[in-house]
Amino acid sequence: MQNDCGEITVSPIGVIRSSILDPQEAPKQGNESAVRGELILDERYREGLAGIEEGAQIVILYWMHLAGRDILQVHPRGDRNRPMRGVFSTRSPDRPNPIALETVEVVRVRGTVIEVVGLDAVDGTPLLDIKCVA
Amino acid sequence: MQNDCGEITVSPIGVIRSSILDPQEAPKQGNESAVRGELILDERYREGLAGIEEGAQIVILYWMHLAGRDILQVHPRGDRNRPMRGVFSTRSPDRPNPIALETVEVVRVRGTVIEVVGLDAVDGTPLLDIKCVA
């Protein structure tokens, strides 16, 4: 789980399908999004979905595979008129471990496919986790 | 970043120091916690902290290294009187990728050490990310 270099291995539980093909199109924050899409879980995780209901809000964690992991400072929201800040005080996708968290609404559950609305993930994004809202 | 098995490697950005030594002592949800502790960042990520201010709420992501990754169903909140549910519809630490998210308050920033309150992480937990509240 954690190797000699202190690294941790995560295995995506599935993939996100959305209409966003280019990260430039993605809303800057999930709560500005009305994008629909699907969370397609690997069949081996089917049991873990029991209890996810239509209409519920869920939290998803995903891996922003297009992000820059070597970037430590950014202009907030990509606005060059705003002074640079450390990535840890922003929601920039660029950061050492580019894990996004977002709250989406469940539209429908069909087997291991969850239709959701409120996405800002690019199509093909690896899905890491799903939780209920705290 | 993603190997042939589809696995992703994350490198902790630091470690969490808290007074919780045993997961059984941890509050079941972060918002029930008044536990103080420290986020100790690796020196190489210092630049990323610029802009984190005392009194601010921040979101932390961490790796629940003591969790069971093969568990797909649990009794919610560990209550055996409640029926089993899929881990993805709960906040159980046990799940395929045991990444926790929690909102904590910054008490003080000293170099690469952030004192926080509101933790429910066990002492020694690997820290993966810090974000501002959306």
PDB file of C-alpha atoms in Angstrom:
ATOM      1  CA  MET A   1       0.000   0.000   0.000  1.00  0.00           C
ATOM      2  CA  GLN A   2       2.861   2.363   0.800  1.00  0.00           C
ATOM      3  CA  ASN A   3       6.245   1.600  -0.726  1.00  0.00           C
ATOM      4  CA  ASP A   4       9.752   2.436   0.505  1.00  0.00           C
ATOM      5  CA  CYS A   5       9.566   5.891  -1.063  1.00  0.00           C
ATOM      6  CA  GLY A   6       6.449   6.622   0.967  1.00  0.00           C
ATOM      7  CA  GLU A   7       4.319   6.475  -2.161  1.00  0.00           C
ATOM      8  CA  ILE A   8       0.756   5.198  -2.063  1.00  0.00           C
ATOM      9  CA  THR A   9      -0.956   3.343  -4.887  1.00  0.00           C
ATOM     10  CA  VAL A  10      -4.563   4.053  -5.702  1.00  0.00           C
ATOM     11  CA  SER A  11      -6.605   2.060  -8.208  1.00  0.00           C
ATOM     12  CA  PRO A  12      -9.437   3.927  -9.908  1.00  0.00           C
ATOM     13  CA  ILE A  13     -12.841   2.426  -9.063  1.00  0.00           C
ATOM     14  CA  GLY A  14     -14.158   3.492 -12.450  1.00  0.00           C
ATOM     15  CA  VAL A  15     -14.241   6.286 -14.978  1.00  0.00           C
ATOM     16  CA  ILE A  16     -16.234   9.489 -15.458  1.00  0.00           C
ATOM     17  CA  ARG A  17     -18.054  10.091 -18.737  1.00  0.00           C
ATOM     18  CA  SER A  18     -19.005  13.712 -19.342  1.00  0.00           C
ATOM     19  CA  SER A  19     -19.582  16.100 -22.224  1.00  0.00           C
ATOM     20  CA  ILE A  20     -16.498  18.119 -21.220  1.00  0.00           C
ATOM     21  CA  LEU A  21     -13.746  17.124 -23.637  1.00  0.00           C
ATOM     22  CA  ASP A  22     -11.307  19.952 -22.936  1.00  0.00           C
ATOM     23  CA  PRO A  23     -10.296  21.146 -19.449  1.00  0.00           C
ATOM     24  CA  GLN A  24     -10.649  24.754 -20.657  1.00  0.00           C
ATOM     25  CA  GLU A  25     -14.399  24.129 -20.965  1.00  0.00           C
ATOM     26  CA  ALA A  26     -14.728  22.918 -17.377  1.00  0.00           C
ATOM     27  CA  PRO A  27     -16.513  25.222 -14.911  1.00  0.00           C
ATOM     28  CA  LYS A  28     -14.057  26.689 -12.407  1.00  0.00           C
ATOM     29  CA  GLN A  29     -16.044  25.234  -9.519  1.00  0.00           C
ATOM     30  CA  GLY A  30     -18.375  22.249  -9.450  1.00  0.00           C
ATOM     31  CA  ASN A  31     -21.207  24.241  -7.924  1.00  0.00           C
ATOM     32  CA  GLU A  32     -21.382  26.334 -11.094  1.00  0.00           C
ATOM     33  CA  SER A  33     -21.945  23.279 -13.249  1.00  0.00           C
ATOM     34  CA  ALA A  34     -25.106  21.798 -14.731  1.00  0.00           C
ATOM     35  CA  VAL A  35     -23.146  19.239 -16.737  1.00  0.00           C
ATOM     36  CA  ARG A  36     -24.613  15.736 -16.814  1.00  0.00           C
ATOM     37  CA  GLY A  37     -22.555  12.636 -17.070  1.00  0.00           C
ATOM     38  CA  GLU A  38     -22.046   9.110 -15.851  1.00  0.00           C
ATOM     39  CA  LEU A  39     -19.913   7.455 -13.211  1.00  0.00           C
ATOM     40  CA  ILE A  40     -19.087   4.040 -14.649  1.00  0.00           C
ATOM     41  CA  LEU A  41     -17.905   1.730 -11.905  1.00  0.00           C
ATOM     42  CA  ASP A  42     -15.850  -1.372 -12.400  1.00  0.00           C
ATOM     43  CA  GLU A  43     -18.052  -4.439 -12.008  1.00  0.00           C
ATOM     44  CA  ARG A  44     -15.990  -5.646  -9.002  1.00  0.00           C
ATOM     45  CA  TYR A  45     -17.189  -2.676  -6.928  1.00  0.00           C
ATOM     46  CA  ARG A  46     -20.919  -3.234  -7.602  1.00  0.00           C
ATOM     47  CA  GLU A  47     -21.665  -4.233  -3.969  1.00  0.00           C
ATOM     48  CA  GLY A  48     -20.285  -0.918  -2.748  1.00  0.00           C
ATOM     49  CA  LEU A  49     -23.091   1.012  -4.468  1.00  0.00           C
ATOM     50  CA  ALA A  50     -25.918  -0.410  -2.330  1.00  0.00           C
ATOM     51  CA  GLY A  51     -27.786   2.479  -0.746  1.00  0.00           C
ATOM     52  CA  ILE A  52     -27.040   5.147  -3.354  1.00  0.00           C
ATOM     53  CA  GLU A  53     -30.407   6.674  -4.184  1.00  0.00           C
ATOM     54  CA  GLU A  54     -31.818   8.792  -6.965  1.00  0.00           C
ATOM     55  CA  GLY A  55     -32.041  12.455  -6.026  1.00  0.00           C
ATOM     56  CA  ALA A  56     -29.294  12.137  -3.404  1.00  0.00           C
ATOM     57  CA  GLN A  57     -26.262  14.390  -3.268  1.00  0.00           C
ATOM     58  CA  ILE A  58     -22.999  12.447  -3.281  1.00  0.00           C
ATOM     59  CA  VAL A  59     -19.369  13.466  -3.003  1.00  0.00           C
ATOM     60  CA  ILE A  60     -17.027  12.164  -5.668  1.00  0.00           C
ATOM     61  CA  LEU A  61     -13.246  12.148  -5.593  1.00  0.00           C
ATOM     62  CA  TYR A  62     -11.416  11.898  -8.876  1.00  0.00           C
ATOM     63  CA  TRP A  63      -7.926  12.115 -10.269  1.00  0.00           C
ATOM     64  CA  MET A  64      -7.344  15.190 -12.462  1.00  0.00           C
ATOM     65  CA  HIS A  65      -5.076  13.340 -14.877  1.00  0.00           C
ATOM     66  CA  LEU A  66      -4.404  16.431 -17.010  1.00  0.00           C
ATOM     67  CA  ALA A  67      -3.215  18.594 -14.102  1.00  0.00           C
ATOM     68  CA  GLY A  68       0.351  19.729 -13.491  1.00  0.00           C
ATOM     69  CA  ARG A  69       1.830  18.058 -10.422  1.00  0.00           C
ATOM     70  CA  ASP A  70       4.949  20.254 -10.242  1.00  0.00           C
ATOM     71  CA  ILE A  71       3.029  23.505  -9.856  1.00  0.00           C
ATOM     72  CA  LEU A  72       3.008  25.050  -6.356  1.00  0.00           C
ATOM     73  CA  GLN A  73       1.709  28.558  -7.077  1.00  0.00           C
ATOM     74  CA  VAL A  74      -1.047  29.815  -9.392  1.00  0.00           C
ATOM     75  CA  HIS A  75      -3.196  32.830 -10.175  1.00  0.00           C
ATOM     76  CA  PRO A  76      -6.505  32.014  -8.428  1.00  0.00           C
ATOM     77  CA  ARG A  77      -9.175  30.909 -10.924  1.00  0.00           C
ATOM     78  CA  GLY A  78      -6.615  31.430 -13.700  1.00  0.00           C
ATOM     79  CA  ASP A  79      -7.025  35.219 -13.454  1.00  0.00           C
ATOM     80  CA  ARG A  80      -3.650  36.822 -14.233  1.00  0.00           C
ATOM     81  CA  ASN A  81      -4.750  40.058 -12.561  1.00  0.00           C
ATOM     82  CA  ARG A  82      -4.852  38.300  -9.191  1.00  0.00           C
ATOM     83  CA  PRO A  83      -1.563  37.752  -7.353  1.00  0.00           C
ATOM     84  CA  MET A  84      -0.017  34.278  -7.245  1.00  0.00           C
ATOM     85  CA  ARG A  85      -0.996  32.080  -4.330  1.00  0.00           C
ATOM     86  CA  GLY A  86       0.057  28.707  -3.033  1.00  0.00           C
ATOM     87  CA  VAL A  87      -2.015  25.936  -4.612  1.00  0.00           C
ATOM     88  CA  PHE A  88      -2.996  24.695  -1.140  1.00  0.00           C
ATOM     89  CA  SER A  89      -4.951  27.927  -0.531  1.00  0.00           C
ATOM     90  CA  THR A  90      -6.858  27.547  -3.836  1.00  0.00           C
ATOM     91  CA  ARG A  91      -8.983  25.000  -5.702  1.00  0.00           C
ATOM     92  CA  SER A  92      -6.600  24.892  -8.670  1.00  0.00           C
ATOM     93  CA  PRO A  93      -6.457  21.489 -10.394  1.00  0.00           C
ATOM     94  CA  ASP A  94      -2.676  21.888 -10.497  1.00  0.00           C
ATOM     95  CA  ARG A  95      -1.149  20.530  -7.247  1.00  0.00           C
ATOM     96  CA  PRO A  96       1.160  17.693  -6.184  1.00  0.00           C
ATOM     97  CA  ASN A  97      -1.701  15.194  -5.773  1.00  0.00           C
ATOM     98  CA  PRO A  98      -4.418  16.410  -8.135  1.00  0.00           C
ATOM     99  CA  ILE A  99      -7.405  14.839  -6.390  1.00  0.00           C
ATOM    100  CA  ALA A 100     -10.657  16.735  -6.984  1.00  0.00           C
ATOM    101  CA  LEU A 101     -13.690  16.629  -4.775  1.00  0.00           C
ATOM    102  CA  GLU A 102     -17.098  17.619  -5.951  1.00  0.00           C
ATOM    103  CA  THR A 103     -20.711  17.238  -4.877  1.00  0.00           C
ATOM    104  CA  VAL A 104     -23.043  15.971  -7.612  1.00  0.00           C
ATOM    105  CA  GLU A 105     -26.669  14.876  -7.683  1.00  0.00           C
ATOM    106  CA  VAL A 106     -27.676  11.331  -8.542  1.00  0.00           C
ATOM    107  CA  VAL A 107     -30.173  11.267 -11.411  1.00  0.00           C
ATOM    108  CA  ARG A 108     -30.439   7.513 -11.889  1.00  0.00           C
ATOM    109  CA  VAL A 109     -28.628   4.306 -10.953  1.00  0.00           C
ATOM    110  CA  ARG A 110     -28.487   1.518 -13.549  1.00  0.00           C
ATOM    111  CA  GLY A 111     -26.375  -1.405 -12.389  1.00  0.00           C
ATOM    112  CA  THR A 112     -22.863  -0.031 -12.028  1.00  0.00           C
ATOM    113  CA  VAL A 113     -23.616   3.201 -13.905  1.00  0.00           C
ATOM    114  CA  ILE A 114     -24.647   6.287 -11.931  1.00  0.00           C
ATOM    115  CA  GLU A 115     -26.072   9.162 -13.947  1.00  0.00           C
ATOM    116  CA  VAL A 116     -25.266  12.460 -12.248  1.00  0.00           C
ATOM    117  CA  VAL A 117     -25.652  16.178 -12.770  1.00  0.00           C
ATOM    118  CA  GLY A 118     -23.283  18.914 -11.587  1.00  0.00           C
ATOM    119  CA  LEU A 119     -20.013  17.560 -12.957  1.00  0.00           C
ATOM    120  CA  ASP A 120     -16.940  19.497 -13.915  1.00  0.00           C
ATOM    121  CA  ALA A 121     -14.682  16.556 -14.719  1.00  0.00           C
ATOM    122  CA  VAL A 122     -13.286  16.031 -18.189  1.00  0.00           C
ATOM    123  CA  ASP A 123     -14.485  12.941 -20.050  1.00  0.00           C
ATOM    124  CA  GLY A 124     -12.298   9.940 -19.231  1.00  0.00           C
ATOM    125  CA  THR A 125     -11.294  11.117 -15.752  1.00  0.00           C
ATOM    126  CA  PRO A 126     -10.371   8.281 -13.340  1.00  0.00           C
ATOM    127  CA  LEU A 127     -12.875   8.016 -10.467  1.00  0.00           C
ATOM    128  CA  LEU A 128     -11.310   7.300  -7.059  1.00  0.00           C
ATOM    129  CA  ASP A 129     -14.124   7.310  -4.523  1.00  0.00           C
ATOM    130  CA  ILE A 130     -17.778   8.075  -3.800  1.00  0.00           C
ATOM    131  CA  LYS A 131     -19.100   9.113  -0.355  1.00  0.00           C
ATOM    132  CA  CYS A 132     -22.382  10.342   1.049  1.00  0.00           C
ATOM    133  CA  VAL A 133     -22.510  14.022   1.952  1.00  0.00           C
ATOM    134  CA  ALA A 134     -21.375  14.460   5.587  1.00  0.00           C
TER     135      ALA A 134
ATOM    136  CA  MET B   1       1.615   8.828 -13.102  1.00  0.00           C
ATOM    137  CA  GLN B   2      -0.646   5.953 -14.162  1.00  0.00           C
ATOM    138  CA  ASN B   3       0.997   2.597 -14.776  1.00  0.00           C
ATOM    139  CA  ASP B   4      -0.051  -0.251 -17.080  1.00  0.00           C
ATOM    140  CA  CYS B   5      -2.390  -1.629 -14.425  1.00  0.00           C
ATOM    141  CA  GLY B   6      -4.207   1.708 -14.344  1.00  0.00           C
ATOM    142  CA  GLU B   7      -2.805   2.432 -10.909  1.00  0.00           C
ATOM    143  CA  ILE B   8      -1.963   5.951  -9.818  1.00  0.00           C
ATOM    144  CA  THR B   9       0.860   6.882  -7.478  1.00  0.00           C
ATOM    145  CA  VAL B  10       0.344   9.579  -4.889  1.00  0.00           C
ATOM    146  CA  SER B  11       3.122  10.958  -2.706  1.00  0.00           C
ATOM    147  CA  PRO B  12       2.076  12.305   0.675  1.00  0.00           C
ATOM    148  CA  ILE B  13       2.781  16.045   1.007  1.00  0.00           C
ATOM    149  CA  GLY B  14       3.305  15.624   4.731  1.00  0.00           C
ATOM    150  CA  VAL B  15       1.987  13.980   7.859  1.00  0.00           C
ATOM    151  CA  ILE B  16      -0.762  14.703  10.388  1.00  0.00           C
ATOM    152  CA  ARG B  17       0.091  14.893  14.088  1.00  0.00           C
ATOM    153  CA  SER B  18      -2.898  14.534  16.393  1.00  0.00           C
ATOM    154  CA  SER B  19      -3.731  13.301  19.875  1.00  0.00           C
ATOM    155  CA  ILE B  20      -5.766  10.415  18.415  1.00  0.00           C
ATOM    156  CA  LEU B  21      -3.589   7.335  18.696  1.00  0.00           C
ATOM    157  CA  ASP B  22      -6.236   4.683  18.083  1.00  0.00           C
ATOM    158  CA  PRO B  23      -8.836   4.806  15.273  1.00  0.00           C
ATOM    159  CA  GLN B  24     -11.484   3.691  17.773  1.00  0.00           C
ATOM    160  CA  GLU B  25     -11.057   7.063  19.513  1.00  0.00           C
ATOM    161  CA  ALA B  26     -11.658   9.050  16.336  1.00  0.00           C
ATOM    162  CA  PRO B  27     -14.950  10.944  16.061  1.00  0.00           C
ATOM    163  CA  LYS B  28     -17.235   9.317  13.473  1.00  0.00           C
ATOM    164  CA  GLN B  29     -17.424  12.579  11.530  1.00  0.00           C
ATOM    165  CA  GLY B  30     -14.999  15.476  11.387  1.00  0.00           C
ATOM    166  CA  ASN B  31     -17.644  18.026  12.265  1.00  0.00           C
ATOM    167  CA  GLU B  32     -18.046  16.391  15.667  1.00  0.00           C
ATOM    168  CA  SER B  33     -14.371  16.902  16.486  1.00  0.00           C
ATOM    169  CA  ALA B  34     -12.601  19.519  18.572  1.00  0.00           C
ATOM    170  CA  VAL B  35      -9.278  17.705  18.314  1.00  0.00           C
ATOM    171  CA  ARG B  36      -6.253  19.903  17.721  1.00  0.00           C
ATOM    172  CA  GLY B  37      -3.236  18.835  15.801  1.00  0.00           C
ATOM    173  CA  GLU B  38      -0.652  19.789  13.236  1.00  0.00           C
ATOM    174  CA  LEU B  39      -0.249  19.366   9.513  1.00  0.00           C
ATOM    175  CA  ILE B  40       3.487  18.998   8.966  1.00  0.00           C
ATOM    176  CA  LEU B  41       4.352  19.616   5.346  1.00  0.00           C
ATOM    177  CA  ASP B  42       7.479  18.436   3.607  1.00  0.00           C
ATOM    178  CA  GLU B  43       9.835  21.357   3.137  1.00  0.00           C
ATOM    179  CA  ARG B  44       9.669  21.005  -0.671  1.00  0.00           C
ATOM    180  CA  TYR B  45       5.994  22.070  -0.651  1.00  0.00           C
ATOM    181  CA  ARG B  46       6.533  25.264   1.386  1.00  0.00           C
ATOM    182  CA  GLU B  47       5.699  27.575  -1.548  1.00  0.00           C
ATOM    183  CA  GLY B  48       2.306  25.931  -1.880  1.00  0.00           C
ATOM    184  CA  LEU B  49       1.195  27.244   1.514  1.00  0.00           C
ATOM    185  CA  ALA B  50       1.282  30.947   0.577  1.00  0.00           C
ATOM    186  CA  GLY B  51      -2.142  32.427   1.262  1.00  0.00           C
ATOM    187  CA  ILE B  52      -3.254  30.053   4.027  1.00  0.00           C
ATOM    188  CA  GLU B  53      -4.440  32.301   6.823  1.00  0.00           C
ATOM    189  CA  GLU B  54      -5.123  31.922  10.510  1.00  0.00           C
ATOM    190  CA  GLY B  55      -8.809  31.485  11.258  1.00  0.00           C
ATOM    191  CA  ALA B  56      -9.562  30.147   7.766  1.00  0.00           C
ATOM    192  CA  GLN B  57     -11.400  26.900   7.124  1.00  0.00           C
ATOM    193  CA  ILE B  58      -9.447  24.545   4.888  1.00  0.00           C
ATOM    194  CA  VAL B  59     -10.240  21.168   3.371  1.00  0.00           C
ATOM    195  CA  ILE B  60      -7.696  18.436   3.920  1.00  0.00           C
ATOM    196  CA  LEU B  61      -7.450  15.115   2.112  1.00  0.00           C
ATOM    197  CA  TYR B  62      -5.599  12.307   3.799  1.00  0.00           C
ATOM    198  CA  TRP B  63      -4.893   8.627   3.395  1.00  0.00           C
ATOM    199  CA  MET B  64      -6.567   6.451   6.054  1.00  0.00           C
ATOM    200  CA  HIS B  65      -3.669   4.042   6.234  1.00  0.00           C
ATOM    201  CA  LEU B  66      -5.361   1.793   8.804  1.00  0.00           C
ATOM    202  CA  ALA B  67      -8.544   1.269   6.764  1.00  0.00           C
ATOM    203  CA  GLY B  68      -9.577  -1.970   5.055  1.00  0.00           C
ATOM    204  CA  ARG B  69      -9.402  -1.630   1.268  1.00  0.00           C
ATOM    205  CA  ASP B  70     -11.221  -4.915   0.531  1.00  0.00           C
ATOM    206  CA  ILE B  71     -14.403  -3.944   2.371  1.00  0.00           C
ATOM    207  CA  LEU B  72     -17.389  -3.003   0.167  1.00  0.00           C
ATOM    208  CA  GLN B  73     -20.241  -3.078   2.687  1.00  0.00           C
ATOM    209  CA  VAL B  74     -20.477  -1.860   6.285  1.00  0.00           C
ATOM    210  CA  HIS B  75     -22.932  -1.052   9.058  1.00  0.00           C
ATOM    211  CA  PRO B  76     -23.243   2.758   8.871  1.00  0.00           C
ATOM    212  CA  ARG B  77     -21.304   4.476  11.673  1.00  0.00           C
ATOM    213  CA  GLY B  78     -20.314   1.023  12.920  1.00  0.00           C
ATOM    214  CA  ASP B  79     -23.808   0.465  14.365  1.00  0.00           C
ATOM    215  CA  ARG B  80     -24.621  -3.245  14.052  1.00  0.00           C
ATOM    216  CA  ASN B  81     -28.327  -2.502  14.465  1.00  0.00           C
ATOM    217  CA  ARG B  82     -28.328  -0.683  11.135  1.00  0.00           C
ATOM    218  CA  PRO B  83     -28.470  -2.743   7.929  1.00  0.00           C
ATOM    219  CA  MET B  84     -25.349  -3.155   5.800  1.00  0.00           C
ATOM    220  CA  ARG B  85     -24.817  -0.583   3.082  1.00  0.00           C
ATOM    221  CA  GLY B  86     -22.371  -0.118   0.267  1.00  0.00           C
ATOM    222  CA  VAL B  87     -19.325   1.858   1.420  1.00  0.00           C
ATOM    223  CA  PHE B  88     -19.897   4.386  -1.377  1.00  0.00           C
ATOM    224  CA  SER B  89     -23.164   5.484   0.265  1.00  0.00           C
ATOM    225  CA  THR B  90     -21.440   6.010   3.648  1.00  0.00           C
ATOM    226  CA  ARG B  91     -18.482   7.870   5.164  1.00  0.00           C
ATOM    227  CA  SER B  92     -16.848   4.657   6.400  1.00  0.00           C
ATOM    228  CA  PRO B  93     -13.029   4.769   6.406  1.00  0.00           C
ATOM    229  CA  ASP B  94     -13.081   1.279   4.880  1.00  0.00           C
ATOM    230  CA  ARG B  95     -13.272   1.545   1.066  1.00  0.00           C
ATOM    231  CA  PRO B  96     -11.092   0.663  -1.941  1.00  0.00           C
ATOM    232  CA  ASN B  97      -9.264   4.030  -1.904  1.00  0.00           C
ATOM    233  CA  PRO B  98      -9.434   5.196   1.719  1.00  0.00           C
ATOM    234  CA  ILE B  99      -9.063   8.930   1.094  1.00  0.00           C
ATOM    235  CA  ALA B 100     -10.695  11.068   3.784  1.00  0.00           C
ATOM    236  CA  LEU B 101     -11.827  14.626   3.375  1.00  0.00           C
ATOM    237  CA  GLU B 102     -12.393  16.910   6.268  1.00  0.00           C
ATOM    238  CA  THR B 103     -12.800  20.628   6.932  1.00  0.00           C
ATOM    239  CA  VAL B 104     -10.585  21.982   9.708  1.00  0.00           C
ATOM    240  CA  GLU B 105      -9.832  25.456  11.030  1.00  0.00           C
ATOM    241  CA  VAL B 106      -6.365  26.972  10.834  1.00  0.00           C
ATOM    242  CA  VAL B 107      -5.156  28.105  14.265  1.00  0.00           C
ATOM    243  CA  ARG B 108      -1.637  29.151  13.328  1.00  0.00           C
ATOM    244  CA  VAL B 109       0.900  28.771  10.528  1.00  0.00           C
ATOM    245  CA  ARG B 110       4.574  28.409  11.478  1.00  0.00           C
ATOM    246  CA  GLY B 111       6.779  27.775   8.456  1.00  0.00           C
ATOM    247  CA  THR B 112       5.638  24.431   7.074  1.00  0.00           C
ATOM    248  CA  VAL B 113       3.584  23.516  10.153  1.00  0.00           C
ATOM    249  CA  ILE B 114      -0.132  24.348  10.220  1.00  0.00           C
ATOM    250  CA  GLU B 115      -1.840  24.073  13.590  1.00  0.00           C
ATOM    251  CA  VAL B 116      -5.494  23.116  13.104  1.00  0.00           C
ATOM    252  CA  VAL B 117      -8.580  22.259  15.123  1.00  0.00           C
ATOM    253  CA  GLY B 118     -11.368  19.870  14.125  1.00  0.00           C
ATOM    254  CA  LEU B 119      -9.310  16.828  13.192  1.00  0.00           C
ATOM    255  CA  ASP B 120     -10.375  13.220  13.290  1.00  0.00           C
ATOM    256  CA  ALA B 121      -7.247  11.712  11.769  1.00  0.00           C
ATOM    257  CA  VAL B 122      -5.078   9.291  13.695  1.00  0.00           C
ATOM    258  CA  ASP B 123      -1.563  10.464  14.577  1.00  0.00           C
ATOM    259  CA  GLY B 124       0.858   9.648  11.758  1.00  0.00           C
ATOM    260  CA  THR B 125      -1.715   9.784   8.962  1.00  0.00           C
ATOM    261  CA  PRO B 126      -0.252  10.655   5.525  1.00  0.00           C
ATOM    262  CA  LEU B 127      -1.520  14.033   4.278  1.00  0.00           C
ATOM    263  CA  LEU B 128      -2.356  14.147   0.548  1.00  0.00           C
ATOM    264  CA  ASP B 129      -3.728  17.610  -0.171  1.00  0.00           C
ATOM    265  CA  ILE B 130      -4.997  20.917   1.220  1.00  0.00           C
ATOM    266  CA  LYS B 131      -7.585  23.111  -0.525  1.00  0.00           C
ATOM    267  CA  CYS B 132      -9.547  26.217   0.319  1.00  0.00           C
ATOM    268  CA  VAL B 133     -13.226  25.694   1.066  1.00  0.00           C
ATOM    269  CA  ALA B 134     -15.216  25.967  -2.207  1.00  0.00           C
TER     270      ALA B 134
END
